[in-house]
CSV table of C-alpha atoms in Angstrom, one decimal:
chain,number,residue,atom,x,y,z
T,166,MET,CA,9.5,8.4,40.1
T,167,ASN,CA,6.3,6.4,39.8
T,168,ILE,CA,2.9,7.7,39.7
T,169,ASP,CA,0.2,5.3,40.5
T,170,CYS,CA,-3.0,6.3,38.7
T,171,THR,CA,-5.5,4.9,36.4
T,172,PRO,CA,-5.6,5.9,32.7
T,173,GLU,CA,-8.8,8.0,33.4
T,174,GLU,CA,-7.1,9.8,36.3
T,175,ALA,CA,-4.1,10.6,34.0
T,176,ARG,CA,-6.4,11.8,31.2
T,177,LEU,CA,-8.3,14.1,33.6
T,178,PHE,CA,-5.1,15.4,35.1
T,179,LEU,CA,-3.6,16.2,31.7
T,180,GLY,CA,-6.9,17.8,30.5
T,181,LEU,CA,-7.3,15.4,27.6
T,182,PRO,CA,-10.8,15.0,26.2
T,183,ASP,CA,-12.8,11.9,26.8
T,184,VAL,CA,-13.0,10.2,23.5
T,185,LYS,CA,-14.9,7.1,24.5
T,186,PRO,CA,-18.3,8.3,23.0
T,187,VAL,CA,-16.7,9.2,19.7
T,188,GLN,CA,-14.9,5.9,19.5
T,189,ALA,CA,-18.1,4.0,20.4
T,190,ALA,CA,-19.9,5.8,17.5
T,191,MET,CA,-17.1,5.2,15.0
T,192,LEU,CA,-16.9,1.5,15.7
T,193,ALA,CA,-20.8,1.2,15.5
T,194,GLU,CA,-20.4,2.9,12.1
T,195,MET,CA,-17.6,0.8,10.9
T,196,GLU,CA,-19.5,-2.4,11.9
T,197,LYS,CA,-22.7,-1.2,10.1
T,198,ARG,CA,-20.7,-0.5,6.8
T,199,MET,CA,-18.7,-3.8,7.1
T,200,MET,CA,-21.9,-5.8,7.5
T,201,ALA,CA,-23.4,-3.9,4.5
T,202,GLU,CA,-20.4,-4.7,2.5
T,203,MET,CA,-20.2,-8.4,3.2
T,204,GLU,CA,-23.1,-9.1,0.8
T,205,ARG,CA,-21.0,-7.7,-2.0
T,206,PHE,CA,-18.2,-10.2,-1.3
T,207,SER,CA,-20.1,-13.4,-0.9
T,208,PRO,CA,-18.7,-16.1,-3.2
T,209,ASP,CA,-21.9,-16.0,-5.2
T,210,ALA,CA,-21.8,-12.3,-6.0
T,211,LEU,CA,-18.1,-12.4,-6.7
T,212,LEU,CA,-18.5,-15.2,-9.3
T,213,LYS,CA,-21.4,-13.4,-10.9
T,214,SER,CA,-19.3,-10.2,-11.2
T,215,TRP,CA,-16.4,-12.3,-12.6
T,216,LEU,CA,-18.5,-14.0,-15.1
T,217,LEU,CA,-20.2,-10.7,-16.3
T,218,ALA,CA,-16.8,-9.1,-16.6
T,219,ALA,CA,-15.5,-11.9,-18.9
T,220,PRO,CA,-16.2,-11.1,-22.5
T,221,GLN,CA,-16.9,-14.8,-23.4
T,222,GLY,CA,-18.6,-15.6,-20.1
T,223,SER,CA,-18.1,-18.8,-18.2
T,224,ASP,CA,-16.3,-20.8,-21.0
T,225,GLN,CA,-13.4,-18.4,-20.9
T,226,MET,CA,-13.4,-18.3,-17.1
T,227,GLN,CA,-13.2,-22.1,-17.0
T,228,GLN,CA,-10.3,-22.1,-19.4
T,229,ALA,CA,-8.4,-19.5,-17.5
T,230,PHE,CA,-8.8,-21.5,-14.1
T,231,ALA,CA,-7.7,-24.6,-15.9
T,232,ARG,CA,-4.6,-23.1,-17.2
T,233,MET,CA,-3.8,-21.6,-13.8
T,234,PHE,CA,-4.2,-25.0,-12.0
T,235,GLN,CA,-2.3,-26.7,-14.8
T,236,GLN,CA,0.6,-24.4,-14.4
T,237,GLY,CA,0.5,-24.7,-10.7
T,238,PHE,CA,0.7,-28.2,-10.7
T,239,ASP,CA,3.3,-28.6,-13.5
T,240,GLY,CA,5.4,-25.7,-12.2
T,241,GLY,CA,5.7,-27.1,-8.7
T,242,MET,CA,8.3,-29.3,-7.2
T,243,ALA,CA,9.5,-32.3,-9.0
T,244,PRO,CA,8.3,-35.7,-7.5
T,245,PRO,CA,11.0,-37.4,-5.5
T,246,LYS,CA,13.0,-40.1,-7.2
């Protein structure tokens, strides 16, 4: 048996609450929070927090990145013969 009705008609028939206003409010709040947090995750803010967390500052961070890149290139696939 098939019943032809819209989701709204089915919700009303089953006596389920209309959650559209709550959903709209939740989405608006999520968007507001996400936009506020985006500033914390800008490349500039991330680098500043990383450099402040490193005990010796930028020199140690540069050395760490250099080692990471060196290992990545040296540990990769061997060149074709």
